[in-house]
XYZ file of C-alpha atoms in Angstrom:
157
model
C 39.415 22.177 22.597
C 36.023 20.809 21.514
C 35.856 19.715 17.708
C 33.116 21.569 15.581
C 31.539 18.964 12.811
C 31.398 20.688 8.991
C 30.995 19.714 5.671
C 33.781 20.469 3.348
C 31.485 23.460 2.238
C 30.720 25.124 5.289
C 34.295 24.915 6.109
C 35.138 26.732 2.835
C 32.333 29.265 3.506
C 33.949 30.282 6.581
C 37.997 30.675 5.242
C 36.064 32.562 2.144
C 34.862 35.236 4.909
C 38.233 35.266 7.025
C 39.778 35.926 3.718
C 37.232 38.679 2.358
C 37.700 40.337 5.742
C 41.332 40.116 6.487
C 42.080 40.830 2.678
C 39.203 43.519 1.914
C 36.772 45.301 4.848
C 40.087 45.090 7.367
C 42.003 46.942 5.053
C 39.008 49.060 3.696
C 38.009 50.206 7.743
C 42.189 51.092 8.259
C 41.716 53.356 5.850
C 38.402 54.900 7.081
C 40.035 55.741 10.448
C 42.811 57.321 9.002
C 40.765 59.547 7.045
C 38.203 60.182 9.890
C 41.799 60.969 12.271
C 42.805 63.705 9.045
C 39.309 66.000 9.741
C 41.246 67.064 13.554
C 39.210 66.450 16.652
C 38.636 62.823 17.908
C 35.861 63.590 20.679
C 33.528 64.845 18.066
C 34.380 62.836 15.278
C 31.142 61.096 14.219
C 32.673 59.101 10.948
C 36.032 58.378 12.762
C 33.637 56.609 15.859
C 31.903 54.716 13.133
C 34.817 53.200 11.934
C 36.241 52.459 15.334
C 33.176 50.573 15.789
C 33.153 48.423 12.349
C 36.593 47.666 13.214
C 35.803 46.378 16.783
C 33.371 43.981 15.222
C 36.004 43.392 12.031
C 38.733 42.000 14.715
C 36.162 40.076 16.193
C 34.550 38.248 13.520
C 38.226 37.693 12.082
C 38.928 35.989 16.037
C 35.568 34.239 15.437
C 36.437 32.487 12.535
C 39.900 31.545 13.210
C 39.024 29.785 16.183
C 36.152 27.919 14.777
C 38.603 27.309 11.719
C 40.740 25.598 14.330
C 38.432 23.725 15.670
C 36.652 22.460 12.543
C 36.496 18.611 11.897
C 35.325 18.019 7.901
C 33.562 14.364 7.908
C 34.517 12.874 4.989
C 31.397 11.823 3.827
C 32.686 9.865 1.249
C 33.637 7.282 4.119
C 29.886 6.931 5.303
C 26.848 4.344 5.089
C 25.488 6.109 2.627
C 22.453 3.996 2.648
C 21.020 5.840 5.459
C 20.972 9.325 6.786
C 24.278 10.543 8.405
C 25.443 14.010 9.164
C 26.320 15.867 5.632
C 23.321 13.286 3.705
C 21.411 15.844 1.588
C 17.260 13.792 2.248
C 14.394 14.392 0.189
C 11.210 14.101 2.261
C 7.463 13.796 1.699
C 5.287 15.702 4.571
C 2.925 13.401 4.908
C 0.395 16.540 6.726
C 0.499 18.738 3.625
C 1.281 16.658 0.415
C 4.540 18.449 -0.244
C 8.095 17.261 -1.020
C 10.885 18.888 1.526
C 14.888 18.670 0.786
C 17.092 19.378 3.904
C 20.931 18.535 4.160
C 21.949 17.564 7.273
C 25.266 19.771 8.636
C 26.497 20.767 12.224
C 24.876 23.525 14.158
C 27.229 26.111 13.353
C 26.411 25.483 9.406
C 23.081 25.228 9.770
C 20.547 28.028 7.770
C 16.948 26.841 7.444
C 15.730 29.060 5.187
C 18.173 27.535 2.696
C 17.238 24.079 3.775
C 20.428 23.318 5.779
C 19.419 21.838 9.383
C 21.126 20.589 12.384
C 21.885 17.183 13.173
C 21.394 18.558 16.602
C 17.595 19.858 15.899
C 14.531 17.716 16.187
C 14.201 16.727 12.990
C 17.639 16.112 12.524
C 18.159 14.064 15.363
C 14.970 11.962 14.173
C 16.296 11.849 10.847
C 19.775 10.347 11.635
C 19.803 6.805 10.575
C 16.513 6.490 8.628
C 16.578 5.152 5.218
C 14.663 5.576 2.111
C 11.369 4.514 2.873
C 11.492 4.867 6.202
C 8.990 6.868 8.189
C 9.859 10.063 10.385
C 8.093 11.119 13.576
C 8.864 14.200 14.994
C 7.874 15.840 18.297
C 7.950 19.544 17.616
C 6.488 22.317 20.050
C 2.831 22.703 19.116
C 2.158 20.131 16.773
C 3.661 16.575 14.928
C 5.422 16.526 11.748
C 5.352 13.554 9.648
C 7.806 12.495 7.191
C 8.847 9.962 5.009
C 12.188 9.754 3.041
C 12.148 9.618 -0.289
C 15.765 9.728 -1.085
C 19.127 10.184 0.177
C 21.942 11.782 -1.146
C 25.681 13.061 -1.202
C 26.795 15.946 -3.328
């Protein structure tokens, strides 16, 4: 069974949804079908197919998270170098193309949400981050083009 890296949120994040489902939309979709099964006629039964079909993906979002639940390993970030990046480091960056101050935290792949500033330590510029420290500079090889970084602080929070 292959270990999944998380932070101690992302971990959290994902028992908060197994709960919400098993506890709330599990229960909630139970109830649709039995409702859609009162109105008679299965084969025809648009609502009572609808909730057959939120159900299918209920039970497997539920199997989802248990297994990655399972598999999660929190690093204890607490037990790091925390002089230079490591995986759950929180790095404030200067883009050194545009001027402008970036702020990623550094999680596993299964955490990670870029629009929220959450990236890899599998991605590019994670990989290229890992080990850097504060005034450092940070090359990275994208597709199309260079990005250039330097850190201006690291973090743990």
């Amino acid at each position: 069974m292959q270990r999944i890296p998380f932070t101690k949120e992302g971990l959290e994040k994902l028992k908060n949804e197994l709960d919400h489902l098993l506890k709330v939309e599990r229960p909630k979709v139970i109830k649709a079908i039995e409702e859609a099964r009162a109105h008679g006629d299965l084969s025809e039964n648009a609502e009572y197919e609808a909730a057959k079909e939120r159900q299918a993906f209920i039970e497997t979002r539920i199997r989802e998270l248990q297994d990655k639940i399972a598999r999660a390993d929190v690093i204890d970030t607490s037990r790091l170098d925390t002089s230079k990046v490591v995986f759950g480091a929180t790095v404030r960056l200067f883009d050194a193309l545009d001027g402008s101050e970036k702020v990623f935290k550094l999680v596993g792949p299964e955490e990670a949400d870029v629009d929220n500033g959450r990236i890899s330590v599998t991605s590019p510029v994670g990989r290229a981050l890992i080990g850097k420290r504060v005034g450092d500079e940070v090359i990275v090889k994208a597709p199309g083009r260079t990005l250039e970084y330097e850190v201006l602080e690291i973090r743990f929070d």
